[in-house]
Amino acid sequence: MRFLAGNCRVGLLSCLLVALIVSFVTASVVLTTPATARAQDDGNPPPDQPVVNKSTNPIVHFFVSIGILFGLLFAAISVGMVALIILLILDLRLGEAVPTAFVDDFTNMVNKRQFKQAYDLCKGDSSFLARVLTAGMGRLQYGIEDAREAMMGMVETVKSGKDSWISYLATIGTLGPLLGLVGTVSGMVGAFRKLGESENAPKASDLAGEISHALVVTLVGVAVSVPAIFFYTFFKNRLNAITTNTTNLADDLLTQMYHNSRKTAAAPTMAAEKGSTGVQART
């Protein structure tokens, strides 16, 4: 249920981000349309005042330079990155991996020697700690060392599953500059093409437009990769800390359960020995 709730929140935030980007792109298209063209489409004569140069508006210049193709690519990558970051923030929490209520209930059941109820509690919980304890308790009958090995195997399994989601941030961090490099190369190719097509000296504005396109795409690629690399390192460190805390706590709880189970098994034996001693004494 917690995972479904987290997915719902991620989906809602993703839809809001998509709507914001679509509205931004639509506004940029309207802004980049010359005033004379809009006036002619409306059937009105063009205005007397001169049209403001597009390069004077940095927002318009940004959207015009990045283009539709790279704009859609970076928008999709950005929305996916934000959704992934929100999902990892909700999932990689110490309270989510080691629920306090679960630890208290498990400890009380073990102290009362309700081992079957404790095992059912672990199987019914989807937290990191519960999955590790379930694997260890399933092998506890073969000894504490065998149970610890089973726990460590489950720890690595759960950790690798969470680490696979974090690795997507590293992919985004690598993909952003590469797309920016593609934009840089395409812009430079356009600039050199204009140099080759012009018999006379090319206009500086034409060359500047192609070079500006290249630099804007490069800038966006780097801007996307910076938060991706930051959150990749952040979540890797958080996952390592959660794994260490979960492993230590699971080992303590399993050791406590093992010793309590041995005390329970030793109690009938001691009672039987006392009974046999009393019979011999009466004899």
Short mmCIF file of C-alpha atoms in Angstrom, two decimals:
data_model
loop_
_atom_site.label_atom_id
_atom_site.label_comp_id
_atom_site.label_asym_id
_atom_site.label_seq_id
_atom_site.Cartn_x
_atom_site.Cartn_y
_atom_site.Cartn_z
CA MET A 1 0.00 0.00 0.00
CA ARG A 2 2.86 2.37 0.75
CA PHE A 3 4.37 1.66 -2.66
CA LEU A 4 1.05 2.31 -4.43
CA ALA A 5 0.58 5.56 -2.53
CA GLY A 6 4.06 6.63 -3.50
CA ASN A 7 3.37 5.81 -7.15
CA CYS A 8 0.17 7.86 -7.08
CA ARG A 9 2.02 10.87 -5.73
CA VAL A 10 4.75 10.45 -8.32
CA GLY A 11 2.19 10.19 -11.11
CA LEU A 12 0.41 13.33 -9.94
CA LEU A 13 3.62 15.34 -9.77
CA SER A 14 4.69 14.04 -13.17
CA CYS A 15 1.40 15.15 -14.74
CA LEU A 16 1.81 18.60 -13.21
CA LEU A 17 5.32 18.88 -14.58
CA VAL A 18 4.21 17.79 -18.04
CA ALA A 19 1.41 20.35 -18.02
CA LEU A 20 3.84 23.06 -16.95
CA ILE A 21 6.29 22.18 -19.71
CA VAL A 22 3.55 22.04 -22.36
CA SER A 23 2.25 25.45 -21.31
CA PHE A 24 5.78 26.84 -21.36
CA VAL A 25 6.42 25.51 -24.87
CA THR A 26 3.10 26.85 -26.10
CA ALA A 27 3.86 30.27 -24.70
CA SER A 28 7.27 30.24 -26.31
CA VAL A 29 5.79 29.39 -29.71
CA VAL A 30 3.39 32.30 -29.41
CA LEU A 31 6.18 34.61 -28.39
CA THR A 32 8.43 33.53 -31.24
CA THR A 33 5.76 34.20 -33.90
CA PRO A 34 6.43 37.57 -35.51
CA ALA A 35 3.87 40.27 -34.91
CA THR A 36 3.36 40.84 -38.64
CA ALA A 37 2.52 37.19 -39.24
CA ARG A 38 0.02 37.14 -36.41
CA ALA A 39 -1.60 40.32 -37.71
CA GLN A 40 -1.91 38.89 -41.22
CA ASP A 41 -3.40 35.65 -39.91
CA ASP A 42 -6.01 37.67 -38.04
CA GLY A 43 -6.87 39.68 -41.20
CA ASN A 44 -5.63 42.93 -39.70
CA PRO A 45 -2.99 45.16 -41.25
CA PRO A 46 0.50 44.88 -39.78
CA PRO A 47 1.28 47.32 -36.98
CA ASP A 48 3.27 50.45 -37.70
CA GLN A 49 5.76 49.91 -34.90
CA PRO A 50 8.77 47.71 -35.69
CA VAL A 51 8.85 44.13 -34.46
CA VAL A 52 10.98 43.58 -31.38
CA ASN A 53 14.02 41.48 -32.10
CA LYS A 54 13.71 37.93 -30.74
CA SER A 55 17.22 37.95 -29.35
CA THR A 56 16.31 40.70 -26.88
CA ASN A 57 14.10 38.29 -24.92
CA PRO A 58 16.27 35.60 -23.25
CA ILE A 59 13.36 33.22 -22.71
CA VAL A 60 12.30 33.37 -26.35
CA HIS A 61 15.90 33.07 -27.44
CA PHE A 62 16.31 29.99 -25.25
CA PHE A 63 13.32 28.11 -26.67
CA VAL A 64 14.10 29.09 -30.24
CA SER A 65 17.70 27.97 -29.89
CA ILE A 66 16.98 24.62 -28.26
CA GLY A 67 14.48 23.58 -30.93
CA ILE A 68 11.53 21.19 -30.84
CA LEU A 69 13.49 17.92 -31.00
CA PHE A 70 15.96 18.67 -28.23
CA GLY A 71 13.26 20.44 -26.23
CA LEU A 72 11.05 17.35 -26.17
CA LEU A 73 14.00 15.08 -25.37
CA PHE A 74 15.18 17.17 -22.45
CA ALA A 75 11.61 17.67 -21.21
CA ALA A 76 11.03 13.90 -21.13
CA ILE A 77 14.36 13.29 -19.39
CA SER A 78 13.69 16.02 -16.83
CA VAL A 79 10.21 14.75 -15.99
CA GLY A 80 11.51 11.19 -15.64
CA MET A 81 14.38 12.34 -13.45
CA VAL A 82 12.11 14.33 -11.12
CA ALA A 83 9.67 11.42 -10.82
CA LEU A 84 12.53 9.02 -10.06
CA ILE A 85 13.99 11.34 -7.41
CA ILE A 86 10.61 11.65 -5.68
CA LEU A 87 10.13 7.88 -5.75
CA LEU A 88 13.57 7.29 -4.22
CA ILE A 89 13.00 9.93 -1.54
CA LEU A 90 9.81 8.14 -0.50
CA ASP A 91 11.41 4.69 -0.61
CA LEU A 92 14.88 5.31 0.85
CA ARG A 93 13.83 6.42 4.31
CA LEU A 94 15.08 4.84 7.51
CA GLY A 95 11.55 4.86 8.91
CA GLU A 96 10.36 3.02 5.81
CA ALA A 97 13.15 0.41 5.93
CA VAL A 98 13.08 -0.04 9.72
CA PRO A 99 9.55 0.75 10.99
CA THR A 100 9.54 1.53 14.70
CA ALA A 101 6.14 -0.08 15.30
CA PHE A 102 7.29 -3.28 13.60
CA VAL A 103 10.43 -3.48 15.76
CA ASP A 104 8.40 -2.97 18.94
CA ASP A 105 5.82 -5.61 18.00
CA PHE A 106 8.47 -8.12 16.98
CA THR A 107 10.46 -7.60 20.19
CA ASN A 108 7.37 -8.05 22.37
CA MET A 109 6.41 -11.27 20.58
CA VAL A 110 9.91 -12.69 20.92
CA ASN A 111 10.07 -11.82 24.62
CA LYS A 112 6.72 -13.58 25.11
CA ARG A 113 8.09 -16.53 23.07
CA GLN A 114 5.38 -16.14 20.43
CA PHE A 115 7.69 -17.22 17.61
CA LYS A 116 4.98 -18.27 15.16
CA GLN A 117 3.26 -14.90 15.49
CA ALA A 118 6.58 -13.13 15.04
CA TYR A 119 7.25 -15.06 11.84
CA ASP A 120 3.77 -14.25 10.50
CA LEU A 121 4.37 -10.58 11.35
CA CYS A 122 7.54 -10.57 9.28
CA LYS A 123 5.92 -12.32 6.32
CA GLY A 124 3.06 -9.82 6.29
CA ASP A 125 5.35 -6.77 6.24
CA SER A 126 7.13 -5.52 3.12
CA SER A 127 9.81 -3.40 4.79
CA PHE A 128 13.53 -3.98 4.33
CA LEU A 129 13.95 -5.28 7.88
CA ALA A 130 10.96 -7.63 7.68
CA ARG A 131 12.20 -9.26 4.46
CA VAL A 132 15.65 -9.81 5.96
CA LEU A 133 14.24 -11.27 9.18
CA THR A 134 11.90 -13.58 7.23
CA ALA A 135 14.85 -15.06 5.35
CA GLY A 136 16.83 -15.54 8.56
CA MET A 137 13.98 -17.05 10.56
CA GLY A 138 13.32 -19.55 7.80
CA ARG A 139 16.81 -21.01 8.35
CA LEU A 140 17.03 -20.57 12.11
CA GLN A 141 16.26 -24.24 12.75
CA TYR A 142 19.60 -25.14 11.13
CA GLY A 143 21.62 -22.89 13.42
CA ILE A 144 22.35 -19.22 13.94
CA GLU A 145 25.21 -19.11 11.44
CA ASP A 146 23.09 -20.57 8.65
CA ALA A 147 20.35 -18.06 9.48
CA ARG A 148 22.84 -15.19 9.29
CA GLU A 149 24.02 -16.32 5.87
CA ALA A 150 20.42 -16.38 4.66
CA MET A 151 19.91 -12.88 6.03
CA MET A 152 23.00 -11.54 4.27
CA GLY A 153 21.82 -13.05 1.01
CA MET A 154 18.46 -11.29 1.35
CA VAL A 155 20.22 -8.02 2.26
CA GLU A 156 22.20 -8.15 -1.00
CA THR A 157 19.06 -9.00 -2.98
CA VAL A 158 17.04 -6.09 -1.61
CA LYS A 159 19.97 -3.71 -1.91
CA SER A 160 20.62 -4.62 -5.55
CA GLY A 161 16.95 -4.07 -6.37
CA LYS A 162 17.01 -0.57 -4.92
CA ASP A 163 20.42 0.14 -6.42
CA SER A 164 19.11 -0.64 -9.90
CA TRP A 165 16.69 2.32 -9.61
CA ILE A 166 19.48 4.61 -8.41
CA SER A 167 21.63 3.64 -11.40
CA TYR A 168 19.12 5.32 -13.73
CA LEU A 169 20.21 8.66 -12.26
CA ALA A 170 23.78 7.88 -13.31
CA THR A 171 22.49 7.10 -16.80
CA ILE A 172 20.71 10.46 -16.94
CA GLY A 173 23.85 12.18 -15.67
CA THR A 174 25.81 10.64 -18.53
CA LEU A 175 23.10 11.10 -21.15
CA GLY A 176 22.63 14.85 -20.57
CA PRO A 177 26.13 15.99 -21.66
CA LEU A 178 26.07 13.54 -24.57
CA LEU A 179 22.86 15.07 -25.91
CA GLY A 180 24.38 18.48 -25.35
CA LEU A 181 27.39 17.38 -27.38
CA VAL A 182 25.08 16.27 -30.18
CA GLY A 183 23.50 19.71 -30.15
CA THR A 184 26.92 21.34 -30.20
CA VAL A 185 28.01 19.31 -33.21
CA SER A 186 24.75 19.95 -35.06
CA GLY A 187 25.05 23.68 -34.43
CA MET A 188 28.63 23.80 -35.63
CA VAL A 189 27.69 21.78 -38.72
CA GLY A 190 24.97 24.33 -39.48
CA ALA A 191 27.40 27.21 -39.05
CA PHE A 192 29.99 25.69 -41.36
CA ARG A 193 27.26 24.83 -43.88
CA LYS A 194 26.29 28.48 -44.06
CA LEU A 195 29.93 29.38 -44.56
CA GLY A 196 30.17 26.93 -47.44
CA GLU A 197 26.93 28.01 -49.13
CA SER A 198 27.74 31.72 -49.06
CA GLU A 199 29.76 33.05 -51.99
CA ASN A 200 30.43 36.31 -50.20
CA ALA A 201 31.15 36.88 -46.53
CA PRO A 202 28.29 35.30 -44.52
CA LYS A 203 26.15 37.36 -42.22
CA ALA A 204 27.32 37.37 -38.66
CA SER A 205 23.72 36.96 -37.45
CA ASP A 206 23.32 33.68 -39.34
CA LEU A 207 26.49 32.22 -37.89
CA ALA A 208 25.65 33.51 -34.42
CA GLY A 209 22.25 31.83 -34.56
CA GLU A 210 23.73 28.41 -35.30
CA ILE A 211 26.43 28.77 -32.67
CA SER A 212 23.88 29.99 -30.12
CA HIS A 213 21.76 26.92 -30.83
CA ALA A 214 24.78 24.72 -30.12
CA LEU A 215 25.64 26.48 -26.87
CA VAL A 216 22.07 26.48 -25.54
CA VAL A 217 21.67 22.73 -26.08
CA THR A 218 25.01 22.12 -24.38
CA LEU A 219 23.95 24.29 -21.45
CA VAL A 220 20.68 22.39 -21.01
CA GLY A 221 22.48 19.03 -21.18
CA VAL A 222 24.87 20.05 -18.41
CA ALA A 223 22.03 21.54 -16.35
CA VAL A 224 20.16 18.22 -16.50
CA SER A 225 23.23 16.14 -15.61
CA VAL A 226 24.26 18.15 -12.53
CA PRO A 227 21.24 17.29 -10.30
CA ALA A 228 21.24 13.73 -11.62
CA ILE A 229 24.85 13.16 -10.53
CA PHE A 230 24.24 14.88 -7.19
CA PHE A 231 21.19 12.78 -6.31
CA TYR A 232 22.92 9.62 -7.54
CA THR A 233 25.68 10.11 -4.97
CA PHE A 234 23.18 11.17 -2.31
CA PHE A 235 20.96 8.11 -2.72
CA LYS A 236 23.94 5.73 -2.94
CA ASN A 237 25.20 6.96 0.43
CA ARG A 238 21.72 6.81 1.92
CA LEU A 239 21.21 3.25 0.70
CA ASN A 240 24.53 2.17 2.23
CA ALA A 241 23.58 3.72 5.58
CA ILE A 242 20.12 2.10 5.55
CA THR A 243 21.61 -1.27 4.63
CA THR A 244 24.12 -1.11 7.48
CA ASN A 245 21.48 -0.15 10.06
CA THR A 246 19.06 -2.80 8.84
CA THR A 247 21.69 -5.53 8.87
CA ASN A 248 22.85 -4.75 12.40
CA LEU A 249 19.33 -4.52 13.80
CA ALA A 250 18.22 -7.70 12.04
CA ASP A 251 21.19 -9.59 13.47
CA ASP A 252 20.36 -8.36 16.99
CA LEU A 253 16.70 -9.33 16.71
CA LEU A 254 17.48 -12.73 15.24
CA THR A 255 20.07 -13.44 17.97
CA GLN A 256 17.53 -12.47 20.62
CA MET A 257 14.97 -14.82 19.09
CA TYR A 258 17.51 -17.64 18.87
CA HIS A 259 18.45 -17.41 22.55
CA ASN A 260 14.82 -17.16 23.64
CA SER A 261 13.98 -20.26 21.61
CA ARG A 262 16.83 -22.16 23.25
CA LYS A 263 15.56 -21.16 26.68
CA THR A 264 12.10 -22.42 25.75
CA ALA A 265 13.51 -25.74 24.59
CA ALA A 266 15.68 -26.08 27.69
CA ALA A 267 12.81 -25.46 30.14
CA PRO A 268 10.98 -28.84 29.62
CA THR A 269 14.30 -30.70 29.81
CA MET A 270 15.17 -29.12 33.15
CA ALA A 271 11.68 -29.88 34.48
CA ALA A 272 12.00 -33.51 33.39
CA GLU A 273 15.40 -33.82 35.07
CA LYS A 274 14.05 -32.40 38.31
CA GLY A 275 11.10 -34.81 38.20
CA SER A 276 13.34 -37.83 37.67
CA THR A 277 15.62 -36.72 40.51
CA GLY A 278 12.64 -36.46 42.87
CA VAL A 279 11.44 -39.94 41.94
CA GLN A 280 14.87 -41.43 42.59
CA ALA A 281 15.03 -39.71 45.96
CA ARG A 282 11.66 -41.09 47.03
CA THR A 283 12.78 -44.53 45.89
#
